Amino acid sequence: MGEIRKVTVLGAGVLGSQIAFQSAYKGYEVTSYDISDEALAGARERFAGLAETYKREVPGATEQTVREAHERITLTTDLNGSVATADLVIEAVPEILSLKEEIYQKIGAAAPEATIFATNSSTLLPSDLKESTGRPDRFLALHFANQVWRFNTAEIMGTPDTDPAVFATVVEFATAIGMVPIELHKEKAGYVLNSLLVPFLASAAELAAGGYADPEAVDNTWKIATGAPIGPFQMYDIIGLATPYNIMAGGDADQQKLAVWLKENYIDKGKLGLASGEGFYKYS
Ligand code: NAD
């Protein structure tokens, strides 16, 4: 299996910009594609913000290492050109099946046969997308967590068609960019992390929304009894309440009730979590 040298990241939004920057920081030549000059202007701002964050938060990051990372990223709105010499394409475009299918059809025709495609999709299975790639054997999911430089898991999940050598190459790449590769042996909606986290957060909401215990009491129980550093409601605040709300709103009747509780008591009052200064807790 050939080595990965050139990486193309499709979509330079929240996650795409982080994946591109982290790959460049670890020495890869990266092409960052987005749809318009306006989107690229947003990407430039995100890369500049990431450069500052890395200097503050990544041990050993200096003015020079961060500048060099920045210099290894080429921005483009030319989709075909962006994949023409890529060894690995990581797709981080919006979570809309038809949009992703369309982009895979285009790059499937434009990229060299050897190029590996990976989706960062959080909720779609790679099997949902594999046919559109035209190369199911060279396609899999490579799923990052928000704030890749801190929360450095990379969940890797193929389909029954994924060539094991391709899987192994992507595991190696994830390690090379400083991630801890989490290998899934079969497809699972939610991968490992969200398979654990989504029901856990919903159970916590059930306790508080049902009037059984206050959020602080739930968090204290979890922390004291298990030794965990934070409780579920502190996690809600860090994640931001909008994402769990969206997941619950799309769930069954019980989940939808919890979504309404989150919305009426917190989201509608501007309590969106840590980033807004208040969620279940107040932050200064
Ligand atoms: P985002 O909305 O921040 O970014 C998406 C980017 O894609 C935008 O810059 C947009 O301009 C661009 N885009 C729109 N249409 C496009 C097209 N046709 N072709 C190429 N680019 C296009 O979204 P995000 O949060 O970065 O999520 C992207 C993917 O990553 C989704 O599949 C999501 O499930 C996944 N993901 C997100 C998170 C998260 O915490 N945000 C975590 C893990 C995985």
Coordinates of C-alpha atoms and ligand atoms in Angstrom, one line a residue:
M1 CA 0.0 0.0 0.0
G2 CA 1.4 3.4 -1.0
E3 CA 2.3 5.9 1.5
I4 CA 0.2 9.0 2.1
R5 CA 2.0 12.2 1.2
K6 CA -0.6 14.6 -0.2
V7 CA -3.9 15.1 1.6
T8 CA -7.0 17.0 0.3
V9 CA -9.7 18.0 2.7
L10 CA -13.1 18.8 1.1
G11 CA -15.0 21.5 3.1
A12 CA -13.1 24.0 5.2
G13 CA -15.8 24.5 7.9
V14 CA -15.5 23.7 11.6
L15 CA -14.1 20.2 11.2
G16 CA -12.5 20.4 7.8
S17 CA -10.3 23.3 8.8
Q18 CA -9.2 21.5 11.9
I19 CA -8.4 18.3 10.0
A20 CA -6.5 20.3 7.4
F21 CA -4.5 22.3 9.9
Q22 CA -3.6 19.2 12.1
S23 CA -2.5 17.3 9.0
A24 CA -0.3 20.3 7.9
Y25 CA 1.0 20.7 11.4
K26 CA 2.2 17.2 11.3
G27 CA 4.1 17.8 8.0
Y28 CA 1.6 16.8 5.3
E29 CA 1.1 18.9 2.1
V30 CA -2.6 19.8 2.4
T31 CA -5.1 21.1 -0.2
S32 CA -8.2 22.6 1.4
Y33 CA -11.2 22.9 -0.9
D34 CA -14.4 24.8 -0.4
I35 CA -17.1 26.0 -2.7
S36 CA -16.6 29.7 -3.1
D37 CA -14.2 32.6 -2.5
E38 CA -16.4 33.7 0.4
A39 CA -16.1 30.2 2.0
L40 CA -12.4 30.4 1.5
A41 CA -12.3 33.7 3.2
G42 CA -14.0 32.1 6.2
A43 CA -11.5 29.2 6.0
R44 CA -8.6 31.7 6.1
E45 CA -10.0 33.1 9.3
R46 CA -10.4 29.7 10.8
F47 CA -6.8 28.8 10.0
A48 CA -5.6 32.0 11.5
G49 CA -7.6 31.3 14.6
L50 CA -6.3 27.7 14.8
A51 CA -2.7 29.0 14.5
E52 CA -3.3 31.1 17.6
T53 CA -5.0 28.2 19.4
Y54 CA -2.1 25.8 18.6
K55 CA 0.4 28.3 20.0
R56 CA -1.6 28.5 23.2
E57 CA -2.7 25.0 23.7
V58 CA -0.4 22.5 21.8
P59 CA 2.7 21.6 23.7
G60 CA 5.8 22.6 21.8
A61 CA 4.0 24.7 19.2
T62 CA 5.9 27.8 18.3
E63 CA 5.5 30.8 16.0
Q64 CA 7.6 28.9 13.4
T65 CA 6.0 25.5 13.5
V66 CA 2.6 27.0 13.3
R67 CA 3.6 29.3 10.4
E68 CA 5.1 26.3 8.6
A69 CA 1.9 24.4 9.0
H70 CA 0.0 27.3 7.6
E71 CA 2.3 27.4 4.6
R72 CA 1.7 23.8 3.8
I73 CA -2.0 24.5 3.2
T74 CA -3.2 25.5 -0.3
L75 CA -6.7 26.8 -0.6
T76 CA -8.7 26.2 -3.7
T77 CA -12.2 26.3 -5.2
D78 CA -11.2 23.9 -8.0
L79 CA -12.7 20.5 -7.0
N80 CA -11.1 18.4 -9.8
G81 CA -7.7 20.1 -9.4
S82 CA -7.8 19.6 -5.6
V83 CA -7.9 15.8 -5.9
A84 CA -5.8 15.4 -9.1
T85 CA -2.6 14.4 -7.2
A86 CA -4.1 13.5 -3.8
D87 CA -3.1 10.2 -2.0
L88 CA -5.9 10.7 0.5
V89 CA -9.1 12.8 0.3
I90 CA -10.9 13.5 3.6
E91 CA -14.5 14.7 3.0
A92 CA -15.9 17.1 5.6
V93 CA -18.8 18.7 3.7
P94 CA -22.3 19.3 5.3
E95 CA -24.1 16.3 6.6
I96 CA -26.5 16.0 3.7
L97 CA -26.6 12.6 1.9
S98 CA -27.4 14.0 -1.6
L99 CA -24.7 16.6 -1.4
K100 CA -22.1 14.1 -0.3
E101 CA -23.1 11.7 -3.0
E102 CA -22.8 14.4 -5.6
I103 CA -19.3 15.3 -4.5
Y104 CA -18.1 11.7 -4.4
Q105 CA -19.4 11.1 -8.0
K106 CA -17.4 14.1 -9.1
I107 CA -14.1 13.2 -7.3
G108 CA -14.6 9.6 -8.2
A109 CA -14.2 10.6 -11.8
A110 CA -11.4 13.1 -11.2
A111 CA -9.0 11.5 -8.7
P112 CA -6.4 8.9 -9.6
E113 CA -7.5 5.3 -9.2
A114 CA -5.1 4.8 -6.2
T115 CA -6.5 7.7 -4.2
I116 CA -8.2 6.8 -0.9
F117 CA -11.5 8.5 0.0
A118 CA -12.5 9.0 3.7
T119 CA -15.7 10.5 5.1
N120 CA -15.8 12.4 8.4
S121 CA -19.6 12.0 8.5
S122 CA -21.0 11.7 12.0
T123 CA -24.3 10.1 11.3
L124 CA -24.1 8.5 7.8
L125 CA -22.6 5.0 7.5
P126 CA -19.9 4.6 4.8
S127 CA -22.2 2.0 3.2
D128 CA -24.7 4.8 2.5
L129 CA -22.0 6.5 0.4
K130 CA -19.8 3.8 -1.0
E131 CA -21.5 3.3 -4.4
S132 CA -21.3 7.0 -5.2
T133 CA -17.5 6.9 -4.8
G134 CA -17.1 4.4 -7.7
R135 CA -14.3 2.8 -5.6
P136 CA -15.9 1.0 -2.6
D137 CA -12.6 -0.9 -1.9
R138 CA -10.8 2.4 -1.3
F139 CA -13.4 4.1 0.8
L140 CA -14.1 4.2 4.5
A141 CA -15.0 6.6 7.4
L142 CA -12.3 8.5 9.3
H143 CA -14.2 10.4 12.0
F144 CA -12.6 13.1 14.1
A145 CA -13.9 14.8 17.3
N146 CA -14.3 18.6 17.4
Q147 CA -11.0 20.2 18.6
V148 CA -8.8 17.6 17.0
W149 CA -5.7 18.9 18.7
R150 CA -7.1 18.1 22.2
F151 CA -9.7 15.4 21.7
N152 CA -7.6 13.3 19.4
T153 CA -9.6 10.2 18.6
A154 CA -9.9 9.1 15.0
E155 CA -12.6 6.5 14.6
I156 CA -11.9 4.3 11.6
M157 CA -14.7 2.3 10.1
G158 CA -14.9 0.5 6.8
T159 CA -17.6 -1.3 4.9
P160 CA -17.4 -5.0 4.0
D161 CA -15.9 -3.8 0.7
T162 CA -13.1 -1.8 2.2
D163 CA -9.7 -3.3 1.3
P164 CA -8.0 -4.2 4.6
A165 CA -4.7 -2.6 3.2
V166 CA -6.6 0.7 2.7
F167 CA -7.9 0.4 6.3
A168 CA -4.4 -0.2 7.6
T169 CA -3.0 2.8 5.6
V170 CA -5.6 5.1 7.1
V171 CA -4.9 3.8 10.6
E172 CA -1.2 4.6 10.0
F173 CA -2.1 8.1 8.7
A174 CA -4.3 8.8 11.7
T175 CA -1.4 7.9 14.0
A176 CA 1.0 10.0 12.0
I177 CA -1.1 13.1 12.5
G178 CA -1.2 12.6 16.2
M179 CA -4.6 10.9 16.6
V180 CA -5.3 7.8 18.6
P181 CA -6.8 5.5 16.0
I182 CA -10.0 3.7 17.1
E183 CA -10.6 0.8 14.9
L184 CA -14.2 -0.4 14.4
H185 CA -14.5 -4.0 13.0
K186 CA -18.1 -3.4 11.7
E187 CA -20.3 -0.5 10.8
K188 CA -22.1 1.1 13.7
A189 CA -24.1 4.3 13.7
G190 CA -22.5 6.6 16.2
Y191 CA -19.2 4.8 16.0
V192 CA -17.8 4.1 19.6
L193 CA -18.0 7.5 21.1
N194 CA -21.5 8.5 20.2
S195 CA -22.8 5.0 20.9
L196 CA -21.8 5.6 24.5
L197 CA -22.3 9.3 24.8
V198 CA -25.7 9.8 23.2
P199 CA -27.6 7.4 25.5
F200 CA -25.6 8.6 28.5
L201 CA -26.5 12.3 27.9
A202 CA -30.1 11.4 27.3
S203 CA -30.3 9.4 30.6
A204 CA -28.9 12.4 32.5
A205 CA -31.5 14.7 30.8
E206 CA -34.3 12.2 31.8
L207 CA -33.3 12.5 35.4
A208 CA -33.3 16.3 35.4
A209 CA -36.3 16.8 33.1
G210 CA -38.3 14.2 35.1
G211 CA -37.7 16.1 38.3
Y212 CA -35.8 13.3 39.9
A213 CA -32.6 15.1 40.6
D214 CA -30.9 18.5 39.8
P215 CA -28.2 18.6 37.2
E216 CA -25.6 19.4 39.9
A217 CA -26.7 16.3 41.8
V218 CA -26.4 14.1 38.7
D219 CA -23.0 15.5 37.9
N220 CA -21.8 15.0 41.5
T221 CA -23.0 11.4 41.6
W222 CA -21.2 10.6 38.4
K223 CA -18.0 12.3 39.4
I224 CA -17.8 11.1 43.0
A225 CA -19.0 7.5 42.4
T226 CA -16.9 6.8 39.3
G227 CA -13.9 9.2 39.6
A228 CA -14.8 10.8 36.3
P229 CA -13.5 14.4 36.1
I230 CA -16.8 15.9 34.8
G231 CA -20.4 15.0 34.8
P232 CA -22.9 14.7 31.9
F233 CA -24.3 18.3 32.3
Q234 CA -20.8 19.7 32.2
M235 CA -20.4 17.7 29.0
Y236 CA -23.6 19.3 27.6
D237 CA -22.1 22.7 28.3
I238 CA -18.8 21.9 26.6
I239 CA -20.5 20.3 23.5
G240 CA -23.0 23.1 23.3
L241 CA -26.7 22.4 23.8
A242 CA -27.7 22.8 20.1
T243 CA -26.1 19.5 18.9
P244 CA -27.7 17.3 21.6
Y245 CA -31.0 19.2 21.0
N246 CA -30.8 18.3 17.2
I247 CA -30.1 14.7 17.9
M248 CA -33.0 14.4 20.4
A249 CA -35.4 16.3 18.2
G250 CA -34.8 13.7 15.5
G251 CA -35.3 10.7 18.0
D252 CA -38.3 8.8 19.3
A253 CA -41.2 10.4 21.3
D254 CA -39.3 10.2 24.6
Q255 CA -36.3 11.8 23.1
Q256 CA -38.4 14.5 21.5
K257 CA -39.8 15.4 25.0
L258 CA -36.3 15.8 26.2
A259 CA -35.5 18.1 23.3
V260 CA -38.5 20.3 24.2
W261 CA -37.3 20.4 27.8
L262 CA -33.8 21.5 26.6
K263 CA -35.2 24.1 24.3
E264 CA -37.7 25.7 26.7
N265 CA -35.6 25.8 29.8
Y266 CA -32.2 26.5 28.3
I267 CA -31.8 27.1 24.5
D268 CA -34.7 29.7 24.3
K269 CA -33.2 31.5 27.2
G270 CA -29.8 31.9 25.4
K271 CA -28.3 29.2 27.7
L272 CA -26.4 27.4 25.0
G273 CA -23.5 26.1 27.0
L274 CA -19.9 27.2 27.7
A275 CA -19.5 29.2 24.5
S276 CA -22.5 31.4 25.3
G277 CA -21.3 32.0 29.0
E278 CA -24.2 29.9 30.4
G279 CA -25.8 26.5 30.0
F280 CA -26.5 24.3 32.9
Y281 CA -23.7 26.3 34.7
K282 CA -22.6 29.9 34.6
Y283 CA -19.2 30.7 33.2
S284 CA -17.3 34.0 33.7
Ligands
NAD1 P1 -19.5 23.1 8.6 O1 -20.9 23.5 8.1 O2 -18.8 23.9 9.6 O3 -18.6 23.0 7.3 C1 -18.9 22.5 6.1 C2 -18.1 23.2 5.0 O4 -18.4 22.5 3.8 C3 -18.4 24.7 4.8 O5 -17.2 25.4 4.8 C4 -19.2 24.7 3.5 O6 -18.9 25.9 2.8 C5 -18.6 23.5 2.8 N1 -19.5 23.1 1.7 C6 -20.8 23.3 1.5 N2 -21.2 22.7 0.4 C7 -20.1 22.1 -0.1 C8 -19.9 21.3 -1.3 N3 -20.9 21.0 -2.1 N4 -18.7 20.9 -1.5 C9 -17.7 21.1 -0.6 N5 -17.8 21.9 0.5 C10 -19.0 22.3 0.7 O7 -19.7 21.6 9.0 P2 -18.8 20.7 10.0 O8 -19.3 20.8 11.4 O9 -17.3 21.0 9.7 O10 -19.2 19.2 9.5 C11 -18.7 18.7 8.3 C12 -18.7 17.1 8.4 O11 -18.0 16.7 9.6 C13 -20.1 16.6 8.6 O12 -20.2 15.4 7.9 C14 -20.2 16.3 10.1 O13 -21.1 15.2 10.4 C15 -18.8 16.0 10.4 N6 -18.4 16.1 11.8 C16 -18.7 17.3 12.5 C17 -18.3 17.5 13.8 C18 -18.6 18.7 14.6 O14 -18.4 18.7 15.8 N7 -18.9 19.9 14.0 C19 -17.6 16.4 14.5 C20 -17.3 15.3 13.7 C21 -17.7 15.1 12.4

